[in-house]
Coordinates of C-alpha atoms and ligand atoms in Angstrom, one line a residue:
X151 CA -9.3 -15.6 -25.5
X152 CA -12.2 -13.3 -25.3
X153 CA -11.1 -9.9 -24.9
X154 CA -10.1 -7.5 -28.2
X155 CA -7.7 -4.6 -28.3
X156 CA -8.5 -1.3 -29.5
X157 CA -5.7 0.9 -30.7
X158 CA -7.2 4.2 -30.5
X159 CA -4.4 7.2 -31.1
X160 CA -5.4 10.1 -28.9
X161 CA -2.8 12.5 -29.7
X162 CA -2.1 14.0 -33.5
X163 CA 0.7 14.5 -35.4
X164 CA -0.3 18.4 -35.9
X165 CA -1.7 20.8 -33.4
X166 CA -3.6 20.1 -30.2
X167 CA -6.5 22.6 -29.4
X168 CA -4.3 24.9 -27.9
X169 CA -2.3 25.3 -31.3
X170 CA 0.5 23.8 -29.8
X171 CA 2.4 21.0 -31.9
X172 CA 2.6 18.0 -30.2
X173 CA 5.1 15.2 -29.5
X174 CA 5.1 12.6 -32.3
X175 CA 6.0 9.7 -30.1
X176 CA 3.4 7.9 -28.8
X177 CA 3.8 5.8 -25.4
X178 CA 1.4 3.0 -24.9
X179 CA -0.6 2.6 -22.2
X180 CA -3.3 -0.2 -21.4
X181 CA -6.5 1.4 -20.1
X182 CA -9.3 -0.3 -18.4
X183 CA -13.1 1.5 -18.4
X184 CA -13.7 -0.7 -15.3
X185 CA -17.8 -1.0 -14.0
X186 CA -20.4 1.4 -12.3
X187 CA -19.2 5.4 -13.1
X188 CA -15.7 3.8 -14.6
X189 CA -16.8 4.3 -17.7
X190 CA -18.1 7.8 -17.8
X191 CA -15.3 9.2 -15.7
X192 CA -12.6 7.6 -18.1
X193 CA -14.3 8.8 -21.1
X194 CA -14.2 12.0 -19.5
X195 CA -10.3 12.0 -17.9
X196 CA -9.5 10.9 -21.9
X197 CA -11.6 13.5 -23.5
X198 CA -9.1 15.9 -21.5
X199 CA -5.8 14.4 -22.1
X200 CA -6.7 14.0 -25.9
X201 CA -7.9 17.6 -26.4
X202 CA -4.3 18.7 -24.5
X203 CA -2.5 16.9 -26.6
X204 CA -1.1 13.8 -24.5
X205 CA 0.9 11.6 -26.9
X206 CA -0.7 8.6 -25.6
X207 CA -1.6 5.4 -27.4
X208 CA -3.9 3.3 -26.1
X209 CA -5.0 -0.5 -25.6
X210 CA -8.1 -1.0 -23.9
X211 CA -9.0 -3.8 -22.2
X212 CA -12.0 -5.6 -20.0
X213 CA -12.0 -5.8 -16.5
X214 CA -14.0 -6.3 -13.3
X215 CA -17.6 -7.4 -13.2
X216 CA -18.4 -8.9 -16.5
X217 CA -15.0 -11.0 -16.3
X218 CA -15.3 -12.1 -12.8
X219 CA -19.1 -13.3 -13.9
X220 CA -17.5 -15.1 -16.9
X221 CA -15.4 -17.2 -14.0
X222 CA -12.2 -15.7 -14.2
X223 CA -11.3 -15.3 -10.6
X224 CA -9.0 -12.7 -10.7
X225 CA -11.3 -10.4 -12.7
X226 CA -8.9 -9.9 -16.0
X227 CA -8.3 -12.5 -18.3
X228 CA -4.9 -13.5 -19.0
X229 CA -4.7 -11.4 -22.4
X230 CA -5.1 -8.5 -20.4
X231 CA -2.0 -9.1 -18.3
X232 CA -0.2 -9.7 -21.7
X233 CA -1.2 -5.9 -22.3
X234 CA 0.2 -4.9 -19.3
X235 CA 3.3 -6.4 -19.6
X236 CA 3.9 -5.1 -23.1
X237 CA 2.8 -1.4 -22.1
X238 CA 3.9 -1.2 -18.7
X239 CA 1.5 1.2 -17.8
X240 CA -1.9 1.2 -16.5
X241 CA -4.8 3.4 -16.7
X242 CA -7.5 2.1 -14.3
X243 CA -10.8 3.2 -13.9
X244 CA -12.6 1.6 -10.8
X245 CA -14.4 -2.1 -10.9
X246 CA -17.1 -3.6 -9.2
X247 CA -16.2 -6.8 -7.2
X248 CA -19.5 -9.0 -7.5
X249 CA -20.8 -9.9 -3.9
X250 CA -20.2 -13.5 -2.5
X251 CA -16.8 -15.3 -2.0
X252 CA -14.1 -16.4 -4.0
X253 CA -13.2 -13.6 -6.0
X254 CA -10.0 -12.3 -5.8
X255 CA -9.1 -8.6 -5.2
X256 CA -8.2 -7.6 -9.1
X257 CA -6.0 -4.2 -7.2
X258 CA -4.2 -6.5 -5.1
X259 CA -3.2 -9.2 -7.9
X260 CA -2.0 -6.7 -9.9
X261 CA 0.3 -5.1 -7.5
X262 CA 1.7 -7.8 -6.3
X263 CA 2.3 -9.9 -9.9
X264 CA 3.3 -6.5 -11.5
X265 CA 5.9 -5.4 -8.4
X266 CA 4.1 -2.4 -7.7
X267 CA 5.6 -1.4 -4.6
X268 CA 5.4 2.3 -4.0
X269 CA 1.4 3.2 -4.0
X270 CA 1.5 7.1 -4.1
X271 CA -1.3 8.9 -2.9
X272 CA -1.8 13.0 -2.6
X273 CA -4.1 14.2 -0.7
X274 CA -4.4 18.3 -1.0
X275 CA -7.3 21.0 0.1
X276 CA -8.7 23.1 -2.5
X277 CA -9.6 25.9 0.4
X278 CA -11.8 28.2 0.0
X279 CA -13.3 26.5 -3.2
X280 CA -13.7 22.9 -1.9
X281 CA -15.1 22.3 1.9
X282 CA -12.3 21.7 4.3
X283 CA -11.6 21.5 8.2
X284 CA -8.0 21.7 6.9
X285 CA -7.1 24.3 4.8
X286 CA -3.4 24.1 4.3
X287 CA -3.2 20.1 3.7
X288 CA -0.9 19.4 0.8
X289 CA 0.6 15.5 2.4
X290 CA 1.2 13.1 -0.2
X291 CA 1.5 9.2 1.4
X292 CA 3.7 6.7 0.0
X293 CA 2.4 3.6 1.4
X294 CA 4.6 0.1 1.0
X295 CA 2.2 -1.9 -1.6
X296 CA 3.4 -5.6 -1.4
X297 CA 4.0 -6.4 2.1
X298 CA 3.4 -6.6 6.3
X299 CA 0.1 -8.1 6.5
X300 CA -1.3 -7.9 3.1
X301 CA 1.2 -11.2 1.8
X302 CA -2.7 -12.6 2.4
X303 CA -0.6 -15.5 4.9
X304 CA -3.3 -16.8 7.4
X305 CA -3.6 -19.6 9.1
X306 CA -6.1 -21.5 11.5
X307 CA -4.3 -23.7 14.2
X308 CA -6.5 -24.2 16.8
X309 CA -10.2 -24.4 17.9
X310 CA -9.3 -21.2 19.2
X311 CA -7.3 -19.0 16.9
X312 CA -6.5 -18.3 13.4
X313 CA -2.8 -16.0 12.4
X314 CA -1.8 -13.6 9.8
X315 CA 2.0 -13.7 9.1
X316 CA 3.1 -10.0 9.0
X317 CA 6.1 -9.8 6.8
X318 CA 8.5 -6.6 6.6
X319 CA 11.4 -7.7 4.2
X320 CA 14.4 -5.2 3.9
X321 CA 14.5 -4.9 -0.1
X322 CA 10.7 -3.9 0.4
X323 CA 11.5 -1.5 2.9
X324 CA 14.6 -0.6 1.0
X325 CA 12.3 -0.2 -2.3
X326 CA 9.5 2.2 -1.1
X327 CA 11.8 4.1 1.5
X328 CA 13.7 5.4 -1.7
X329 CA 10.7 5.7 -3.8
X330 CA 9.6 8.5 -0.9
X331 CA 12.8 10.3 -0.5
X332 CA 13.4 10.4 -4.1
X333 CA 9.7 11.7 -4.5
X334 CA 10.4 14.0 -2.0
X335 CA 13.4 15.6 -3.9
X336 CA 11.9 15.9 -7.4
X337 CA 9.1 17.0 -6.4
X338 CA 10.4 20.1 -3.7
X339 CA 9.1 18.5 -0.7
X340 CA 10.8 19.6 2.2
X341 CA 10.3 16.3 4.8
X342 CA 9.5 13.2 5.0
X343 CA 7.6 11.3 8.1
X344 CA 7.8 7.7 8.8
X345 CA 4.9 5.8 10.8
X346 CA 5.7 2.6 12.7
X347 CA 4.9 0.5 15.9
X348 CA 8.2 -0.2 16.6
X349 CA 7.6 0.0 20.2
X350 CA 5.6 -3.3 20.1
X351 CA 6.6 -4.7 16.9
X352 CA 10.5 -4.0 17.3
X353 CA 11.8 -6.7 14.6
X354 CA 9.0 -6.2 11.9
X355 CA 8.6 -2.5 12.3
X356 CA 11.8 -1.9 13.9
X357 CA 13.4 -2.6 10.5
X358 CA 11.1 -0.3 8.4
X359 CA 12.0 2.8 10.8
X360 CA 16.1 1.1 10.9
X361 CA 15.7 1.3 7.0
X362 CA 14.3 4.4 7.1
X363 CA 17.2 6.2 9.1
X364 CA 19.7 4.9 7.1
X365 CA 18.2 6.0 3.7
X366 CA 17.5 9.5 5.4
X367 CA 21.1 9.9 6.2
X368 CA 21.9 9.6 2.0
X369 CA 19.4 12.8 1.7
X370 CA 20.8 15.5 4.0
X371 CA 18.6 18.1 2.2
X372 CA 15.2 16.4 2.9
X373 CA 14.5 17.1 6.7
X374 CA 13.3 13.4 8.2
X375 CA 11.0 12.4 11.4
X376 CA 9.6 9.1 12.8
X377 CA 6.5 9.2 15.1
X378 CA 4.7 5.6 16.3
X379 CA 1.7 5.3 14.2
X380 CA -1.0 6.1 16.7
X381 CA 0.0 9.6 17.5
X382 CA 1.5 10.5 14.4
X383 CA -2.2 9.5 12.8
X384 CA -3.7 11.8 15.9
X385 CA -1.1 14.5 14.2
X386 CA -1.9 13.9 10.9
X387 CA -5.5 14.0 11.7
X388 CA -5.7 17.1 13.4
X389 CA -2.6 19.1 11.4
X390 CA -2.3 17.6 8.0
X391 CA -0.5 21.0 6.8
X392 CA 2.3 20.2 8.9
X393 CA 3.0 17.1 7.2
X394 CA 4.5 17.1 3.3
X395 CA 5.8 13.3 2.5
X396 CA 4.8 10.1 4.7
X397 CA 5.8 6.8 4.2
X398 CA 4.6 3.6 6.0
X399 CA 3.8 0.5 5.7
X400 CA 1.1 -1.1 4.3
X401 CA -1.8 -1.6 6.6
X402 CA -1.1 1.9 8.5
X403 CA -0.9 3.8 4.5
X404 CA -4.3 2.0 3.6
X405 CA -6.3 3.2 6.5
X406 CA -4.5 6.8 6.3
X407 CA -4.5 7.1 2.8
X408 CA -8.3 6.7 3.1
X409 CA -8.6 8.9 6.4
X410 CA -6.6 12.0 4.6
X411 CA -8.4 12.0 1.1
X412 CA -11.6 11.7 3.1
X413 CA -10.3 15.2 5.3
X414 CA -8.7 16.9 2.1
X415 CA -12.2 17.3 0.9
X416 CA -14.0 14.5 -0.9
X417 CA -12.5 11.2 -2.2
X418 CA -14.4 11.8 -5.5
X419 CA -11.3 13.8 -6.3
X420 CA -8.3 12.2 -5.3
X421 CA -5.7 10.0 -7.4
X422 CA -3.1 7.6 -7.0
X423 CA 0.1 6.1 -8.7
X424 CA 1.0 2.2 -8.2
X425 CA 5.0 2.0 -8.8
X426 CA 6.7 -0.7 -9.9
X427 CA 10.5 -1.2 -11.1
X428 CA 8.9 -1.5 -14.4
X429 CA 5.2 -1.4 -14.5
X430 CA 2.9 1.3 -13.2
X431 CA -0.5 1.3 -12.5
X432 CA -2.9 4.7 -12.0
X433 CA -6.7 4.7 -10.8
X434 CA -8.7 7.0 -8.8
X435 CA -8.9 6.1 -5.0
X436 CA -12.5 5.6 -4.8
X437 CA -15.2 2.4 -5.8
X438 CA -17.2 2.0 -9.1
X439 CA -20.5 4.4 -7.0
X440 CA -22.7 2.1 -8.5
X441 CA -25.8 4.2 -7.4
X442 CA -24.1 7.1 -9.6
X443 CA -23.7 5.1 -12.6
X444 CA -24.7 6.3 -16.0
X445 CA -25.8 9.7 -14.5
X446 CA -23.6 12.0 -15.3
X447 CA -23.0 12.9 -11.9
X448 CA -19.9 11.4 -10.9
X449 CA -16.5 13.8 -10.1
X450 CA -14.2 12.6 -13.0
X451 CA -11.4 14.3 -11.0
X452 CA -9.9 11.1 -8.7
X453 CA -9.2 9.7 -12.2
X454 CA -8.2 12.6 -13.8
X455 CA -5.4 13.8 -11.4
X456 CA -4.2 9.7 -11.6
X457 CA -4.0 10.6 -15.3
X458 CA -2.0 13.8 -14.4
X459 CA 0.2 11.3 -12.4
X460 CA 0.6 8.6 -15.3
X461 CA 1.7 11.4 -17.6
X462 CA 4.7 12.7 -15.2
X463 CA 5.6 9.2 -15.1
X464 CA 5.7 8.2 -19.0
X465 CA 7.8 12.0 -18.7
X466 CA 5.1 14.0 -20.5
X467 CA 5.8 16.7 -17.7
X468 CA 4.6 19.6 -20.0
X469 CA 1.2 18.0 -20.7
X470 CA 0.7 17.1 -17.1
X471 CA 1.0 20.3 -15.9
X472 CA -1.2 21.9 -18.5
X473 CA -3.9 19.6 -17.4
X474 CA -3.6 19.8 -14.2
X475 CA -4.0 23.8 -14.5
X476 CA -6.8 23.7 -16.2
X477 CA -8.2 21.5 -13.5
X478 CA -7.7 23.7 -10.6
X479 CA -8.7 26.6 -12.5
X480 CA -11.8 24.8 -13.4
X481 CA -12.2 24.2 -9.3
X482 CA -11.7 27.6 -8.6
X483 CA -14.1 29.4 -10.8
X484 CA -16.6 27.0 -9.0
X485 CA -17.4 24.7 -12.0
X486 CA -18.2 21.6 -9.2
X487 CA -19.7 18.5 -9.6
X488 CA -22.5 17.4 -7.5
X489 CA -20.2 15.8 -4.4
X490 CA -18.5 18.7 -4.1
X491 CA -20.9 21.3 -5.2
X492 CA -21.6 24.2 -2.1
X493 CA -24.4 26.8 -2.3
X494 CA -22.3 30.1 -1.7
X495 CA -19.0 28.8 -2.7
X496 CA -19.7 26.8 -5.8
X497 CA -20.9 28.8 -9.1
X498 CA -22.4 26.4 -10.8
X499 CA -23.2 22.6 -10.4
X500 CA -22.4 20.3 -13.7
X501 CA -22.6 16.7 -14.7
X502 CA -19.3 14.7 -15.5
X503 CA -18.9 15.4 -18.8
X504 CA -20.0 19.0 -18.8
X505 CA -16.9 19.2 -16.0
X506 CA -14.8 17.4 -18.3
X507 CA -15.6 20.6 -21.3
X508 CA -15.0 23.5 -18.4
X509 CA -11.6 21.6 -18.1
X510 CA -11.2 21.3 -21.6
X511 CA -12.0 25.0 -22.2
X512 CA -9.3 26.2 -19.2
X513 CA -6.4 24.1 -20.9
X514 CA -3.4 26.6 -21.0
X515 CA -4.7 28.8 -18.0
X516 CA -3.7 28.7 -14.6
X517 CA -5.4 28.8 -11.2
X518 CA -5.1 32.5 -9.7
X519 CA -5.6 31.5 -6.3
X520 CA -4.5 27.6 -5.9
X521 CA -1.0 27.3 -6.3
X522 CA -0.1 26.4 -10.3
X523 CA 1.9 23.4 -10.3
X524 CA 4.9 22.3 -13.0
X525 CA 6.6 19.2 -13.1
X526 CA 10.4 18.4 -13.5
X527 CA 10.7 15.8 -16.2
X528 CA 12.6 13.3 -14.1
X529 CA 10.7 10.2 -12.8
X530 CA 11.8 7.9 -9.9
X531 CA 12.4 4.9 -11.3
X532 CA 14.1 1.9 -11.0
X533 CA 15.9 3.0 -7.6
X534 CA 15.8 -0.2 -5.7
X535 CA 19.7 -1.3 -5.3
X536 CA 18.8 -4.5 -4.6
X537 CA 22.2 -5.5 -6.9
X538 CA 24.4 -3.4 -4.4
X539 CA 26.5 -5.8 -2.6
X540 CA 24.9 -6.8 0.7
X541 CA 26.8 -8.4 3.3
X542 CA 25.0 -11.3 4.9
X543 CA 24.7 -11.7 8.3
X544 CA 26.3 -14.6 10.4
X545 CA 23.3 -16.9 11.2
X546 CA 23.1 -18.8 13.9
X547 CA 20.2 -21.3 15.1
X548 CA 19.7 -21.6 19.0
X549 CA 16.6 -22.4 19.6
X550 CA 13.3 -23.8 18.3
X551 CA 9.4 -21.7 20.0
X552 CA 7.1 -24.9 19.2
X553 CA 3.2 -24.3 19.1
X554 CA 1.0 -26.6 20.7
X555 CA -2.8 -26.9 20.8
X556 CA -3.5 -27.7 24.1
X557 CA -6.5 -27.6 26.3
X558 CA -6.6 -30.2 29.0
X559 CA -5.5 -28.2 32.2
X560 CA -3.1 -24.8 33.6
X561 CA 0.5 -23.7 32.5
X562 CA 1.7 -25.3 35.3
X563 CA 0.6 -29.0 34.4
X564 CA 1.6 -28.4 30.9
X565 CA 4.8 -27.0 31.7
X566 CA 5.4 -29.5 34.3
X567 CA 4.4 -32.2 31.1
X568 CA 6.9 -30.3 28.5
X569 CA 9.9 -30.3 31.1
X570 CA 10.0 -34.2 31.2
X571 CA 10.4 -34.0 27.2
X572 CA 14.3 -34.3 27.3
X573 CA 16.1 -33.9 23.9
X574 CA 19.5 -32.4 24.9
X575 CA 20.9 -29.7 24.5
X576 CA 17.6 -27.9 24.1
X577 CA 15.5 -27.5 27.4
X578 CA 12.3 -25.6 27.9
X579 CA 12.5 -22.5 29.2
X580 CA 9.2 -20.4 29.1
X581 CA 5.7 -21.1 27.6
X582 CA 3.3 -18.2 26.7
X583 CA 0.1 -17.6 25.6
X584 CA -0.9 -14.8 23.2
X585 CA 2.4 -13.5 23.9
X586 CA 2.3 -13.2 27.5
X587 CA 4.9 -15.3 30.1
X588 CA 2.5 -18.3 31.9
X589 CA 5.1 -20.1 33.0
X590 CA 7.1 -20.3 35.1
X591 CA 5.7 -17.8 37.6
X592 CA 2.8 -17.0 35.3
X593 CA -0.2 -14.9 36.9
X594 CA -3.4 -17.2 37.4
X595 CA -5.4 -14.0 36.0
X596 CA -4.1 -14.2 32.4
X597 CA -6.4 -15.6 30.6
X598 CA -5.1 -19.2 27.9
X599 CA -6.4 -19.9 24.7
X600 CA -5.2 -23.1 23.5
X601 CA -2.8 -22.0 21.6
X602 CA 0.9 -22.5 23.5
X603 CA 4.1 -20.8 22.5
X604 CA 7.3 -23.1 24.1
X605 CA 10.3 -22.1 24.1
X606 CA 13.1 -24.5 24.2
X607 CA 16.5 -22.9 24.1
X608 CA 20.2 -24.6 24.6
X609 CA 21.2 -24.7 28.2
X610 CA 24.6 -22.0 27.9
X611 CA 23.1 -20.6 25.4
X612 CA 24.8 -22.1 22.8
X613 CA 24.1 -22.5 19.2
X614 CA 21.9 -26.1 18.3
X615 CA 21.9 -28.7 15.6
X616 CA 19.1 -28.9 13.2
X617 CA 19.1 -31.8 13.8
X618 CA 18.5 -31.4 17.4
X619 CA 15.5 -29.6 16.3
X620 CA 14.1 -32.5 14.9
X621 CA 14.9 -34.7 17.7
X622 CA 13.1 -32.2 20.1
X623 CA 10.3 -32.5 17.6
X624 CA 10.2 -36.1 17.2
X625 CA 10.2 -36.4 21.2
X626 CA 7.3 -33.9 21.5
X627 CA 4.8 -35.8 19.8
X628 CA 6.0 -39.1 21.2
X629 CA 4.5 -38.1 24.4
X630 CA 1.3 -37.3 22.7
X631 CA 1.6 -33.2 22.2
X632 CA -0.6 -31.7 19.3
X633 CA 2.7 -29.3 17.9
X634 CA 0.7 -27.2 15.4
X635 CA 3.8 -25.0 14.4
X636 CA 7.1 -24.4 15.4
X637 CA 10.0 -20.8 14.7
X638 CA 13.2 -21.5 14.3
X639 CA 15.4 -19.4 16.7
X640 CA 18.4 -17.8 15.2
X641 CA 21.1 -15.1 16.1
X642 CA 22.4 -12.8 13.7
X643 CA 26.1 -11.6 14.1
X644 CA 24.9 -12.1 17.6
X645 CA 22.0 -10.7 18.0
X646 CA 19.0 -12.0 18.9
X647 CA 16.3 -12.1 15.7
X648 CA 13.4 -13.3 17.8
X649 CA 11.3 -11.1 20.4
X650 CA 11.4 -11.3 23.9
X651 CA 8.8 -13.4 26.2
X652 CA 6.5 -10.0 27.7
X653 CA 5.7 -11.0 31.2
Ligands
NAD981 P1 -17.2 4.0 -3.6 O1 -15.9 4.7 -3.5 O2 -17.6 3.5 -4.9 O3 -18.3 5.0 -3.0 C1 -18.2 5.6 -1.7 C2 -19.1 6.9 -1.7 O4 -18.4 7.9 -2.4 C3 -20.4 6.8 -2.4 O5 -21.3 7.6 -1.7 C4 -20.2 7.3 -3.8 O6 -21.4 7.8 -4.4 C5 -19.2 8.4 -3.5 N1 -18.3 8.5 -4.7 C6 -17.2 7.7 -5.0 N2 -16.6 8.1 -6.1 C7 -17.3 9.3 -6.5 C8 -17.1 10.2 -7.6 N3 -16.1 10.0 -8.5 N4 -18.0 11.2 -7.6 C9 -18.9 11.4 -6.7 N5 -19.1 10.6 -5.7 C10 -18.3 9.5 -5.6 O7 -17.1 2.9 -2.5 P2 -18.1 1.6 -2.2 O8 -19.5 2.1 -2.4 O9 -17.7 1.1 -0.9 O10 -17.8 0.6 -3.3 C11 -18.5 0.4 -4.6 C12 -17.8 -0.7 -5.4 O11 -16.5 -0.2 -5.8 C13 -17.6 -2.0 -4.7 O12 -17.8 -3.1 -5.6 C14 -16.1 -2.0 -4.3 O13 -15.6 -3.3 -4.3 C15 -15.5 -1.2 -5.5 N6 -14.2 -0.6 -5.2 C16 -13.3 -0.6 -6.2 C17 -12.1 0.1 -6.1 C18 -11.2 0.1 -7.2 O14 -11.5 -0.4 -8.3 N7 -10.0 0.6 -7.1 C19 -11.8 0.8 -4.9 C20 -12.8 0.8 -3.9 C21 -14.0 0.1 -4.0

């Protein structure tokens, strides 16, 4: 094992710099410098939280770069995760992920192996101090973290065409659906918008928005609203301040996330919270800026507002908001970094560290114009019920799609092939291509890849063997078709838990 720990106690038994006497108990919490500004902007966000008096104790440990160069793929030795597990929480500072294949994203093995389900992301103007089309925004996103297309499922099965396996389950629905609502409440937020393509994807994104409504219903004091993710990112967009908490699954929360930090202001100065059942992990939102490195130039305030976040959740409330004061009082007597720093507005322009001392030296002051914040020392935690008794559907199988990779001719020679392939009770009854109906009655102008979708179904209706699955199956490729894949069809109480042929 290569890596060492370093204990290093931030917060003393006696006074803080404010006088104050501070809290003798010490959480841990694993910190990581990470590569290009990490370092100076950790030092920095630390500097701050030890001169307030943040009873902290912390284990640092390497990642990024240097360990993905040593050949560990997933760019922190196993040590490190020992850490994490021990501490639970996780102070990140941003890595560098070395050009050229193979390595493996070091944000996205941590939230999956740690559960991190709930990635928490504000995004708030600083009007008139900091630059901003959109002076009111104050929207915090709550974007699912494990999930939909990022399970990293991908497949080539043709010549022609490769698939990523989008995956909504109802526990990780379930999980970050709560996190938002109880966010929401704790933290005064008045509503809470959901963002989904249920209108095209009506099973995977149908059940985020059907999860949604039904956890909305247990929190009759947080108003609720669902648009479909195109013009509800149009809305957010163009009038972020009428917008408080959104929630959505992952792919839409990682492009919007991005989009709204961008239009707060600057990502240099937003942060984030990853939440697990029992980890957490806190970083800024942007990159390692290796061009700024080892400048002094870089806005330590992404980091620093993630630190702000951490300490809410470890329930050092008081600190948090102490910190957080002195920040926006620091942004509003126009002490600004480079990124951020506006001739006219801005009063005078310093390096990282000399921002960190103008936030150091506004610790117990608050903003006059920015709203002050406080937080309420209740964190939520631990609020999937995944335990609460669930009743399980009856499942029933009824049919079988089965994917061929197919090239020789039209629909209509390879559904006149496919209907010969006899394997009672099932019978084919459509084939489609990307989706759309080709046969029977196809149109001759949709274009075919030669990837084939055919659906084989019980003649009433009724429900089917397995085994007459496999019989299908077997008879398939006895008459020579390439079956690349097939999807079980089932009901559920009933219903159908497949989507309809489009065409
Ligand atoms: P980046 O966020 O590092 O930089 C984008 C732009 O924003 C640059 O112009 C940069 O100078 C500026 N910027 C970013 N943070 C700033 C700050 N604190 N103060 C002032 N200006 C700041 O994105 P990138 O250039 O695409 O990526 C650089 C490296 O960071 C890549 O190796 C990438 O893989 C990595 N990265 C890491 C994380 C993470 O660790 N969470 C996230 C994103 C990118």
């Amino acid at each position: 094992m290569t890596y060492d720990i370093n204990i290093v106690i931030l917060a003393a038994l006696t006074a803080n710099r404010m006088g104050d006497v501070v809290m003798t108990q010490r959480t841990p919490v694993t910190v990581a410098y990470g590569d290009g500004i990490g370092p100076e902007i950790m030092e920095a966000t630390l500097n701050i939280l030890s001169a307030a008096g943040a009873a902290v104790e912390l284990e640092t440990i390497e990642i990024g770069e240097k360990v993905y160069l040593r050949g560990v793929e997933t760019g922190m030795e196993p040590g490190a995760w020992d850490s994490l597990r021990r501490t639970k929480v996780f102070l990140k500072a941003p890595i560098t992920t070395p050009q050229g294949g193979g390595y493996k994203s070091l944000n996205v093995t941590a939230r999956k192996a740690l559960g991190l389900y709930a990635n928490v992301r504000p995004a708030v103007a600083y009007h008139p101090f900091v630059r901003t089309r959109h002076p009111g925004m104050d929207v915090v996103v709550v974007r699912e973290n494990e999930e939909d297309l990022y399970a990293g499922i991908e497949h080539r099965q043709t010549d022609q065409v490769v698939q990523c396996l989008k995956l909504i389950t109802r526990p990780g629905s379930e999980k970050v659906v709560r996190y938002a609502f109880e966010y929401a409440r704790v933290n005064d937020r008045k509503k809470v918008t959901c963002l989904v393509k249920d209108n095209i994807m009506k099973l995977t994104d149908g059940l985020f928005h059907r999860v949604f409504d039904e956890i909305a219903a247990e929190y009759p004091d947080i108003a609720h609203e669902t648009f479909i993710v195109d013009i509800g990112a149009a809305k957010l967009a163009d009038t972020p301040e009428k917008f408080d908490v959104v929630v959505l699954p992952n792919l839409y929360g990682d492009v919007l996330s991005d989009v709204l930090a961008q239009i707060a202001g600057s990502v240099g100065l937003a942060g984030s919270a990853n939440i697990g059942a029992s980890c957490a992990m806190f970083e800024a939102i942007h990159g390692s800026a290796p061009r700024l490195a080892g400048q002094n130039l870089a806005n330590p305030s992404g980091l620093l507002l993630a630190a702000v976040m951490m300490l809410v959740h470890i329930g050092q409330c008081d600190v948090a908001a102490t910190v957080h004061n002195a920040f926006l009082k620091t942004i509003e007597d126009g002490v600004h970094t480079p990124d951020i720093y506006r001739e006219g507005t801005s009063r005078q322009k310093v390096g990282t560290r000399e921002f960190a001392a103008a936030v150091v030296d506004r610790l117990g002051q608050a903003p006059e114009v920015l709203r002050p914040v406080a937080y309420k020392a209740a964190r939520p935690m631990s609020l999937w019920r995944g335990d609460a008794p669930h009743r399980k559907a009856h499942k029933e199988l009824v049919g079988v799609d089965v994917f061929l990779d197919w090239e020789p001719g039209s629909p209509q020679d390879l559904g006149r092939a496919l209907s010969m392939v006899v394997a009672a009770p099932l019978r084919l009854r459509v084939i489609t291509n990307r989706g759309v109906k080709v046969w029977p009655d196809g149109l001759p102008e949709t274009f075919c890849t030669d990837h084939w979708r055919c659906r084989f179904l019980a003649e009433d209706g009724q429900a089917v063997h397995p085994a007459d699955v496999v019989e299908l199956l077997r008879r398939v490729t006895e008459a020579g078709f390439d079956n690349i894949k097939t999807e079980n069809l089932y009901r559920f109480d009933g219903v159908a838990g497949f989507s309809a042929v489009h065409g």
